[in-house]
XYZ file of C-alpha atoms in Angstrom:
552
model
C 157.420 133.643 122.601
C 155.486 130.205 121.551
C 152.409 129.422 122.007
C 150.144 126.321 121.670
C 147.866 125.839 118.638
C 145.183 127.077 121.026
C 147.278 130.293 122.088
C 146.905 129.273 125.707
C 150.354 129.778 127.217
C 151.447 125.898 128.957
C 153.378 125.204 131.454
C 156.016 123.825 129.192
C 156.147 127.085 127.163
C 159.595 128.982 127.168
C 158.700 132.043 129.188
C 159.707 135.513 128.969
C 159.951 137.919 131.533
C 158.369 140.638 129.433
C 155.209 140.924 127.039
C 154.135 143.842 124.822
C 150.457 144.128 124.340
C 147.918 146.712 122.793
C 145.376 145.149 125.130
C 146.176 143.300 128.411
C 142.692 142.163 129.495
C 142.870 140.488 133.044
C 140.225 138.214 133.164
C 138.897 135.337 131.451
C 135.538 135.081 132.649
C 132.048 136.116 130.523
C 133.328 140.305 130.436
C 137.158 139.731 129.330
C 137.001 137.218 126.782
C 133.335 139.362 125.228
C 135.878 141.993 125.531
C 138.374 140.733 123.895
C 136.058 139.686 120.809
C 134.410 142.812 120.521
C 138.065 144.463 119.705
C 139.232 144.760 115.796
C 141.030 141.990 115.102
C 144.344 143.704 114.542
C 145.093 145.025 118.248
C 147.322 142.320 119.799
C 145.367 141.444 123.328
C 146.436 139.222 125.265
C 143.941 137.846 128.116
C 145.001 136.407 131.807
C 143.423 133.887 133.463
C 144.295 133.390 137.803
C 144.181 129.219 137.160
C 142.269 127.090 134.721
C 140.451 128.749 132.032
C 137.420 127.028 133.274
C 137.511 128.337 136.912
C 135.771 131.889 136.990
C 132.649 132.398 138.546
C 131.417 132.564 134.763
C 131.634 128.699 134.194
C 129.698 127.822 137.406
C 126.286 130.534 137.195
C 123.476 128.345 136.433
C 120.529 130.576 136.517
C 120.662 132.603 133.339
C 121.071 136.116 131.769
C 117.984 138.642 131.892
C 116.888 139.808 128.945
C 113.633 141.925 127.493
C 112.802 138.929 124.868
C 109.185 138.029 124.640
C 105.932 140.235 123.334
C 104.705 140.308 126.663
C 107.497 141.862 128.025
C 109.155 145.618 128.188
C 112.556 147.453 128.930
C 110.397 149.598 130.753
C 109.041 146.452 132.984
C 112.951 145.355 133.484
C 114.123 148.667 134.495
C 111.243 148.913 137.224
C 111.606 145.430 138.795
C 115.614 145.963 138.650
C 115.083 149.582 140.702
C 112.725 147.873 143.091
C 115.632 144.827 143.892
C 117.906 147.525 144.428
C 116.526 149.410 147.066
C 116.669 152.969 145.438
C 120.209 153.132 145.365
C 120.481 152.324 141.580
C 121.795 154.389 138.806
C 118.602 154.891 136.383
C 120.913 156.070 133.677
C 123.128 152.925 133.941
C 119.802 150.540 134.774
C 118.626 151.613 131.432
C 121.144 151.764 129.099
C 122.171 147.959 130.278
C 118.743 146.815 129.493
C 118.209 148.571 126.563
C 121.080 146.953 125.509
C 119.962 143.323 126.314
C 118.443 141.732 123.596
C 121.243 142.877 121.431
C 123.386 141.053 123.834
C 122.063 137.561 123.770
C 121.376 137.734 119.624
C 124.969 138.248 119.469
C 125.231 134.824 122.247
C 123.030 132.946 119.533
C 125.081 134.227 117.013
C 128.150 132.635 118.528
C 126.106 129.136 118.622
C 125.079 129.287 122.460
C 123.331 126.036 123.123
C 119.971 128.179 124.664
C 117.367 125.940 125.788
C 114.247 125.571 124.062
C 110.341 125.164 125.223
C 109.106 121.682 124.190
C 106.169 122.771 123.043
C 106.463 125.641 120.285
C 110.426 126.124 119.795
C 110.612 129.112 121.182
C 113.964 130.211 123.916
C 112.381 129.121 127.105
C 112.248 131.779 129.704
C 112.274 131.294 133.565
C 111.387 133.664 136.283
C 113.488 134.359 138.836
C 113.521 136.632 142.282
C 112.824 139.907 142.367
C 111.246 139.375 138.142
C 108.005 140.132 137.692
C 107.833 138.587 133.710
C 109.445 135.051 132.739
C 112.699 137.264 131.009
C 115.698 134.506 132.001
C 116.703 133.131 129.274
C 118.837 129.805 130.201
C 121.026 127.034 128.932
C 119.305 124.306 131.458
C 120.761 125.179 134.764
C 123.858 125.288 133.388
C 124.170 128.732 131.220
C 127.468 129.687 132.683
C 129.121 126.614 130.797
C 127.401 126.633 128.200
C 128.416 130.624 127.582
C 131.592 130.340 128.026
C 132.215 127.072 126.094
C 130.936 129.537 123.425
C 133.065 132.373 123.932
C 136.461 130.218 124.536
C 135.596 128.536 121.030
C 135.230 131.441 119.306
C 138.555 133.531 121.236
C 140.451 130.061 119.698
C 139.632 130.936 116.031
C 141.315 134.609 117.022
C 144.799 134.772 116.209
C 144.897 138.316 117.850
C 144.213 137.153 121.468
C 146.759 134.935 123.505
C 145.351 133.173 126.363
C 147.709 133.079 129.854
C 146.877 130.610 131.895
C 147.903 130.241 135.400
C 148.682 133.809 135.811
C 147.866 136.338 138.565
C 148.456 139.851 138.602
C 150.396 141.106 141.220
C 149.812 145.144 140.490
C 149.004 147.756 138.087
C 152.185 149.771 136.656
C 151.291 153.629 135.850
C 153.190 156.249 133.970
C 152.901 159.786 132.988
C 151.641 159.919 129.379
C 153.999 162.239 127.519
C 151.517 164.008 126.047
C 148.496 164.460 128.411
C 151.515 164.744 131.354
C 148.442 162.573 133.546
C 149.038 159.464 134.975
C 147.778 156.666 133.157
C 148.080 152.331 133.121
C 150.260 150.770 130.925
C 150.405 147.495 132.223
C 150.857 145.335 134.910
C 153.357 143.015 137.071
C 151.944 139.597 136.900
C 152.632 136.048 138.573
C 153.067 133.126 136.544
C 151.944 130.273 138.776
C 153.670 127.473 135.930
C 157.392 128.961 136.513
C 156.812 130.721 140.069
C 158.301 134.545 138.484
C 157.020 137.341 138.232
C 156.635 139.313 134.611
C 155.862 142.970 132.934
C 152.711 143.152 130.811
C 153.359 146.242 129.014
C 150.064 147.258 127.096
C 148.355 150.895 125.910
C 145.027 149.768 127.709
C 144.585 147.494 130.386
C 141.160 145.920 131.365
C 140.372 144.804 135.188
C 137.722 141.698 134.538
C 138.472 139.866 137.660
C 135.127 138.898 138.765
C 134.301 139.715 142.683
C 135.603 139.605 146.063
C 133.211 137.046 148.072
C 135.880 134.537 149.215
C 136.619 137.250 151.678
C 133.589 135.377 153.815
C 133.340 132.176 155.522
C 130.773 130.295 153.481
C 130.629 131.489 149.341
C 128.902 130.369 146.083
C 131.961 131.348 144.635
C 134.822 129.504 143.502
C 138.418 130.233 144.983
C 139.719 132.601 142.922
C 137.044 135.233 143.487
C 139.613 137.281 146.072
C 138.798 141.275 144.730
C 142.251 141.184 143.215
C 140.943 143.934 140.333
C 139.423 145.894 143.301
C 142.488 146.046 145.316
C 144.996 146.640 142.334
C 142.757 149.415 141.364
C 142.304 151.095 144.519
C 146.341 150.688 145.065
C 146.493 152.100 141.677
C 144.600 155.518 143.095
C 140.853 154.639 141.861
C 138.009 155.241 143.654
C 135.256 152.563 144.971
C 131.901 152.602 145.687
C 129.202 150.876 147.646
C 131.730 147.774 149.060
C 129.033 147.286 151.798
C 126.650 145.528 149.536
C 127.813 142.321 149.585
C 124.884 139.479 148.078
C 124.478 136.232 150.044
C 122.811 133.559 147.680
C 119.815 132.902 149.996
C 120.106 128.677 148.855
C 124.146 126.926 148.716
C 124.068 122.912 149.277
C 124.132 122.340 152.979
C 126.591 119.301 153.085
C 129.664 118.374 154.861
C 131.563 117.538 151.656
C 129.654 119.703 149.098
C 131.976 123.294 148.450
C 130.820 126.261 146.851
C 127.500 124.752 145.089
C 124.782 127.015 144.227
C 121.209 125.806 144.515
C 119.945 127.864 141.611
C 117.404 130.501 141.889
C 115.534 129.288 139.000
C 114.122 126.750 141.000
C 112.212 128.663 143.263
C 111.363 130.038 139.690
C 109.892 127.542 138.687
C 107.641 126.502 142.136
C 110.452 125.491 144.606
C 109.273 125.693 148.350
C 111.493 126.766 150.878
C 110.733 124.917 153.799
C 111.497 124.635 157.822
C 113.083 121.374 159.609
C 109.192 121.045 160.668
C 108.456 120.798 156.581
C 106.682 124.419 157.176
C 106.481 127.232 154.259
C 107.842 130.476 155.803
C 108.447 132.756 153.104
C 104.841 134.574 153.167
C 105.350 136.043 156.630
C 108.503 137.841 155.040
C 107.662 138.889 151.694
C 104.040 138.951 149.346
C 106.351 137.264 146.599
C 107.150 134.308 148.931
C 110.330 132.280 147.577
C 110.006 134.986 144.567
C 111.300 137.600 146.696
C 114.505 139.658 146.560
C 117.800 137.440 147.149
C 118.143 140.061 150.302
C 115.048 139.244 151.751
C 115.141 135.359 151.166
C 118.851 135.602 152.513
C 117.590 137.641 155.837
C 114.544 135.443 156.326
C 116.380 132.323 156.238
C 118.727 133.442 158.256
C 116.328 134.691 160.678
C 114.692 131.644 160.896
C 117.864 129.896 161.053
C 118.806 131.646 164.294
C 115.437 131.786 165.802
C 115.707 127.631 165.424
C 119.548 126.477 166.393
C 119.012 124.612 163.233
C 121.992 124.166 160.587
C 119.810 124.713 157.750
C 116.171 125.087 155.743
C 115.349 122.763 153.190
C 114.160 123.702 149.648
C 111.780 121.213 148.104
C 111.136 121.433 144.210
C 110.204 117.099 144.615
C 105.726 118.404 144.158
C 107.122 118.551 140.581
C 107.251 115.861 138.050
C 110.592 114.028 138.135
C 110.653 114.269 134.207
C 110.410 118.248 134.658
C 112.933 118.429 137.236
C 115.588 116.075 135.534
C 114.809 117.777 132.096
C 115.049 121.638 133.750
C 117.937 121.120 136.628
C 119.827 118.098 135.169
C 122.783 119.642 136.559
C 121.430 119.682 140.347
C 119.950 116.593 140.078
C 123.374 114.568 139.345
C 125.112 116.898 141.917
C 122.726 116.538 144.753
C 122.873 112.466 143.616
C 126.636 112.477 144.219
C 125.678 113.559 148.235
C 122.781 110.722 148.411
C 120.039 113.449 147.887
C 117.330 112.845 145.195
C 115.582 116.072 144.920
C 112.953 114.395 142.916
C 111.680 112.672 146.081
C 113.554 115.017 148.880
C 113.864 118.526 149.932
C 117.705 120.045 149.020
C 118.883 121.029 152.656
C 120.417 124.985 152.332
C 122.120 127.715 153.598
C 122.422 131.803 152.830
C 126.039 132.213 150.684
C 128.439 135.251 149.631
C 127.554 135.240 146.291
C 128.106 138.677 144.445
C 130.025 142.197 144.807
C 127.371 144.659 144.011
C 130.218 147.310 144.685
C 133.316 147.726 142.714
C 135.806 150.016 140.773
C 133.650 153.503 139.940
C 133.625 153.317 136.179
C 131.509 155.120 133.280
C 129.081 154.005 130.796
C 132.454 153.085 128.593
C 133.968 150.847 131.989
C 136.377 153.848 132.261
C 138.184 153.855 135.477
C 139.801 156.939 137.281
C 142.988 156.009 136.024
C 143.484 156.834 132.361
C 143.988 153.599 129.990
C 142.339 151.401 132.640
C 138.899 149.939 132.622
C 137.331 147.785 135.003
C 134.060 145.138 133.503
C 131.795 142.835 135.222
C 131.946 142.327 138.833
C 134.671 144.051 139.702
C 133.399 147.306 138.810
C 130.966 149.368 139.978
C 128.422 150.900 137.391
C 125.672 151.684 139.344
C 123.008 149.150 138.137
C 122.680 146.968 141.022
C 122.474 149.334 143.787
C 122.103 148.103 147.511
C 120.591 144.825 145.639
C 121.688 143.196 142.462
C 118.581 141.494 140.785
C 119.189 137.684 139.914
C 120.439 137.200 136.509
C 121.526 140.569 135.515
C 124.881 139.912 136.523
C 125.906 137.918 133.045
C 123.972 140.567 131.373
C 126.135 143.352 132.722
C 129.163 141.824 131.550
C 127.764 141.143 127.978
C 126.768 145.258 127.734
C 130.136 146.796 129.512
C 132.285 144.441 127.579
C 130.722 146.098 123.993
C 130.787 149.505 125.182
C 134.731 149.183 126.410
C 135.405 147.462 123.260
C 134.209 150.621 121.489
C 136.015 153.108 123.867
C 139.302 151.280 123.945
C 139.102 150.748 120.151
C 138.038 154.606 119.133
C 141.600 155.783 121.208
C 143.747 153.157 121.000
C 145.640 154.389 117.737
C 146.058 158.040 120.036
C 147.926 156.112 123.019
C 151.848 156.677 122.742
C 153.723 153.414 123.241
C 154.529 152.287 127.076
C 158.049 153.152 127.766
C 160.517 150.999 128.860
C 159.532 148.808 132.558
C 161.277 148.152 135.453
C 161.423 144.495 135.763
C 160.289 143.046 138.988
C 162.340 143.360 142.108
C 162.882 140.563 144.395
C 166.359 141.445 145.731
C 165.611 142.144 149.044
C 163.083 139.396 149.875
C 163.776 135.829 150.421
C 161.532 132.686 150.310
C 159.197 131.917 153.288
C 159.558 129.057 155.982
C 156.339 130.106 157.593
C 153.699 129.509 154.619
C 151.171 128.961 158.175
C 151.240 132.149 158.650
C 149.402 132.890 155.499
C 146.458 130.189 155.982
C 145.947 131.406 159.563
C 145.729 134.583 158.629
C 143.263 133.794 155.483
C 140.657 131.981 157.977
C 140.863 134.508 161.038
C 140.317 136.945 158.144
C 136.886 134.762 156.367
C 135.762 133.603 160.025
C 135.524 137.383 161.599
C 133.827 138.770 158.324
C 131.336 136.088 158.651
C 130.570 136.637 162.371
C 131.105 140.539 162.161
C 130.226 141.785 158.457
C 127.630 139.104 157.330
C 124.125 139.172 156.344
C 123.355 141.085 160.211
C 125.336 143.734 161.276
C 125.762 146.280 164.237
C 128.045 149.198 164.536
C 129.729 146.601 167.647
C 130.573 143.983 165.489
C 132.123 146.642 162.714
C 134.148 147.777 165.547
C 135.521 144.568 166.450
C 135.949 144.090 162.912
C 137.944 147.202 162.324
C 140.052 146.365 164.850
C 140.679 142.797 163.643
C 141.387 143.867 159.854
C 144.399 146.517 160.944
C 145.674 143.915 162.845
C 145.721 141.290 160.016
C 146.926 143.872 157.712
C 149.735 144.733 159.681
C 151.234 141.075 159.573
C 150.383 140.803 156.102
C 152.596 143.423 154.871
C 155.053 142.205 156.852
C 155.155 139.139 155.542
C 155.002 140.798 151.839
C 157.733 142.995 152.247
C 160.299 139.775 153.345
C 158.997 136.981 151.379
C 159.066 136.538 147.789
C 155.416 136.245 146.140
C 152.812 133.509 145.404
C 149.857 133.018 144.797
C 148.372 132.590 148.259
C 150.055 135.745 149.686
C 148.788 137.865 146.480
C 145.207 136.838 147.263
C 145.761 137.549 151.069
C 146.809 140.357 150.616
C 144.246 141.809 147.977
C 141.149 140.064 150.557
C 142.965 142.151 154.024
C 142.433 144.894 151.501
C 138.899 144.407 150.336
C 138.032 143.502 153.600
C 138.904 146.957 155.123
C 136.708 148.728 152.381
C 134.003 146.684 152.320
C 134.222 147.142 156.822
C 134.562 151.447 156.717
C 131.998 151.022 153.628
C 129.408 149.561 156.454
C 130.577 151.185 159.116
C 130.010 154.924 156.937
C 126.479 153.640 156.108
C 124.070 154.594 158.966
C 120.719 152.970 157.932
C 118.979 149.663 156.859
C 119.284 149.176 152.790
C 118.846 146.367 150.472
C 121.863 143.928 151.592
C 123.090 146.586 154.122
C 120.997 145.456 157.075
C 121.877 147.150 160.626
C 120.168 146.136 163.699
C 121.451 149.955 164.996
C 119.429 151.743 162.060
C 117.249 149.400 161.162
C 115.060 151.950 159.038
C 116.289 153.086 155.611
C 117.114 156.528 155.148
C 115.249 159.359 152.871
C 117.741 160.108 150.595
C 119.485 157.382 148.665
C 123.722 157.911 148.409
C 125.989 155.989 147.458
C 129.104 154.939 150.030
C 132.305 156.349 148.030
C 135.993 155.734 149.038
C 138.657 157.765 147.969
C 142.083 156.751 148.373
C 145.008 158.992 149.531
C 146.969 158.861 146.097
C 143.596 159.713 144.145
C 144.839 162.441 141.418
C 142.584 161.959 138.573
C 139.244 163.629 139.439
C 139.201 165.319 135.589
C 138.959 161.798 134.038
C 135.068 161.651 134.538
C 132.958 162.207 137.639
C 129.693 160.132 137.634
């Protein structure tokens, strides 16, 4: 196999049709490539990336990564505020060992020469405050700290000889095997779509890692960019893993409003730092919903604007950050400022008209403190998996710092048992005999917006036990044709996606449906009060055998 001087695989590579790994980390967002450095550097890992290496949900976050950094702040203070945004449904154990775990998270960023930004008047990191944050804790790269992050991490994965970088490769499924010594089922690898040569190829490895980011182009309207289809979720649950808590699904409360604007976020960081969210009329409403006004919790801001939304016929609310100094706004959102230019709004002299977004996955793969998955030699990091710290709300910039703290404590897991994993016996290459190449490609983008539009209408930011019905009944329909379709037609990467959304789709519907009261971003008009006891949602799937690897 050859690779480029950069070890990213191109697309005029010779190509084999099988790989041998120690580590296959799928994933090359903020928690598989930290994964990937945090290994020794003599495991052989090799890393998969869906389409660019630039095109993860990592590259576009703007906002930041929350930290305990300054004097005036404590773990303590973090672990309250993030318990509060998540609605009581949050695992203490897991809030607190991520934040105790921060600051040793971002020294390790600045060790890696993250370009953090800097207050202008004594040098220090320059914190902002966002929603649901009761201390400035956000520590921030301008309002562009996903790109800046990853720039950092990619640069550093380069200098790795170790760790091969696949680009333009989905994963199709997970392959399992019994271990020969343990007689238990465990990963060992996984079929995988390469997008530059249209086959499919084995990735045997002795650990596998699900980093695949989260599942919100299942809806309608999404912060997210268009790989962010669940594919770890799905593979996983396939695979015999339980899920938890699908039914919290985050809507960014502020996405540019704009007929040809896709998928960009409005950061929360300016509300942060004195934003106004503001009616056609140019009214404040936030106070009537909320004593932290635009400071709120994302699910609040998200429900009140869509309240008010509905209560007006009107399109969208406006946020206005233009009371501000256009020196302070150009220096602080520099990246919003030429975006919002490009669609003839200057936000130094104009309100930014909005809308409420799918933004996050605050549900996932069940995993322990290690990102240890039901299924032995697989582990599951970042958004796709499901460690209990966000609960029925994930707090704004906590995300990032999630996949800074799982990544290290995987690394150390996978590393401490890797030399005790037998080798992955021999694969079964991929079988397309039996299928043939499609005529009817239609079928799969109907399918993929009757599938977005009805979880929007039916499973959005307002639900009632009627519209999960109708939903349920939509999603076994859609399924139906879609495994039709995949058991004729040969693969790509459109179908794989559709498929792994239908999937995601169902949980995230009987994960709602199961849930009979009013919590964080679970909001029923049927049982609109929240219940006494806080549990989680958790789905078990019908070829679930490994209840001895750890139960949370």
């Amino acid at each position: 196999m050859t690779v480029t001087d950069t070890k990213i695989m191109a697309t005029t590579t010779p190509q084999t049709s099988s790989h041998q790994y120690d580590v296959l980390i799928i994933g090359s967002g903020a928690a598989g490539l930290s994964l990937a450095l945090h290994l020794p550097s003599n495991v052989n890992i090799a890393v998969l990336s869906k389409a660019s290496l630039s095109e993860g949900s990592t590259w576009y976050a703007q906002g930041g990564i929350a930290a305990v950094l300054d004097d005036n702040d404590t773990v303590e203070s973090h672990v309250a505020d993030t318990l509060e945004a998540g609605a009581g449904l949050c695992h203490t154990d897991a809030v607190e060992f991520t934040i105790s775990h921060s600051r040793q998270a971002i020294d390790w960023l600045i060790e890696l020469g993250v370009d953090f930004t800097r207050d202008a008047g004594n040098g220090d990191y320059h914190l902002t405050r966002e929603g649901g944050h009761s201390k400035r804790r956000v520590i921030h790269s301008a309002d562009a700290t996903g790109k800046a992050l990853h720039t950092a991490l990619m640069d550093k994965v380069k200098t790795h000889t170790n760790i091969t970088l696949f680009d333009h490769y989905i994963a199709v499924d997970l392959i399992k095997q019994v271990d020969p010594m343990s007689k238990k089922r465990r990963c060992a690898g996984a079929y995988v779509y390469n997008r530059n040569t249209d086959r499919v190829e084995t990735f045997a490895a002795r650990s596998v890692a699900l980093a695949t980011g989260g599942a919100s182009k299942v809806y309608l309207y999404s912060s997210n960019p268009d790989g962010a289809s669940g594919d770890g979720i799905a593979m996983a649950w396939r695979a015999g893993c339980r899920v938890a808590n699908m039914e919290f699904n985050q809507f960014h409360p502020t996405c540019l409003f704009h007929p040809k604007a896709k998928s960009f976020l409005i950061t929360e960081a300016l509300r942060g730092e004195g934003g106004h969210l503001l009616l056609p009329s140019g009214e404040r409403f936030m106070d009537k919903f909320h004593e932290r006004g635009e400071l709120a919790p994302r699910d609040v801001v998200a429900r009140a604007i869509d309240h008010e939304m509905k209560r007006l016929g009107s399109d969208c609310i406006y946020l206005d950050i233009s009371h501000k100094s256009e020196e302070f706004i150009r220096s602080h959102f520099p990246t919003i400022y030429q975006e919002c230019l490009t669609f003839g709004i200057d936000i130094t002299k104009e309100p930014i008209p909005v809308v409420p977004a799918a933004h996050y996955t605050c549900g996932g793969i069940m995993v322990d403190k290690h990102g240890q998955t039901d299924l032995k030699n697989l582990y599951a990091i970042g958004e796709s998996s499901f460690t209990g710290l966000h609960g029925a709300n994930r707090m704004a910039s906590n995300s990032l710092l999630e996949c800074l703290v799982y990544a290290r404590s995987a690394a150390e897991s996978i590393s401490a048992q890797l030399d005790t994993i037998p080798p992955v016996a021999e694969i079964a290459p991929w079988d397309e005999s039996r299928v043939t190449n499609s005529d009817e490609d239609v079928v799969i983008s109907h399918n993929w917006e009757e599938l977005r539009r009805f979880m929007w209408d039916y499973v959005g930011i307002v639900r009632t036990q009627k519209r999960l019905e109708r939903a349920t009944h939509r999603i076994k329909l859609l399924q139906k044709e879609i495994h039709e379709y995949y058991s004729n037609y040969k693969v790509g990467n459109d179908l794989i996606e559709l498929r792994n959304l239908a999937l995601v789709a169902e949980l995230i519907i009987r994960s709602a449906t199961q849930r009979k009261e009013s919590r964080g971003l679970h909001y029923s008009l049927d049982y609109p009060a929240r219940a006494e006891i806080a549990t989680d949602t958790v789905l078990v799937p019908m070829n679930f055998a490994s209840q001895d690897i750890f139960v949370r």
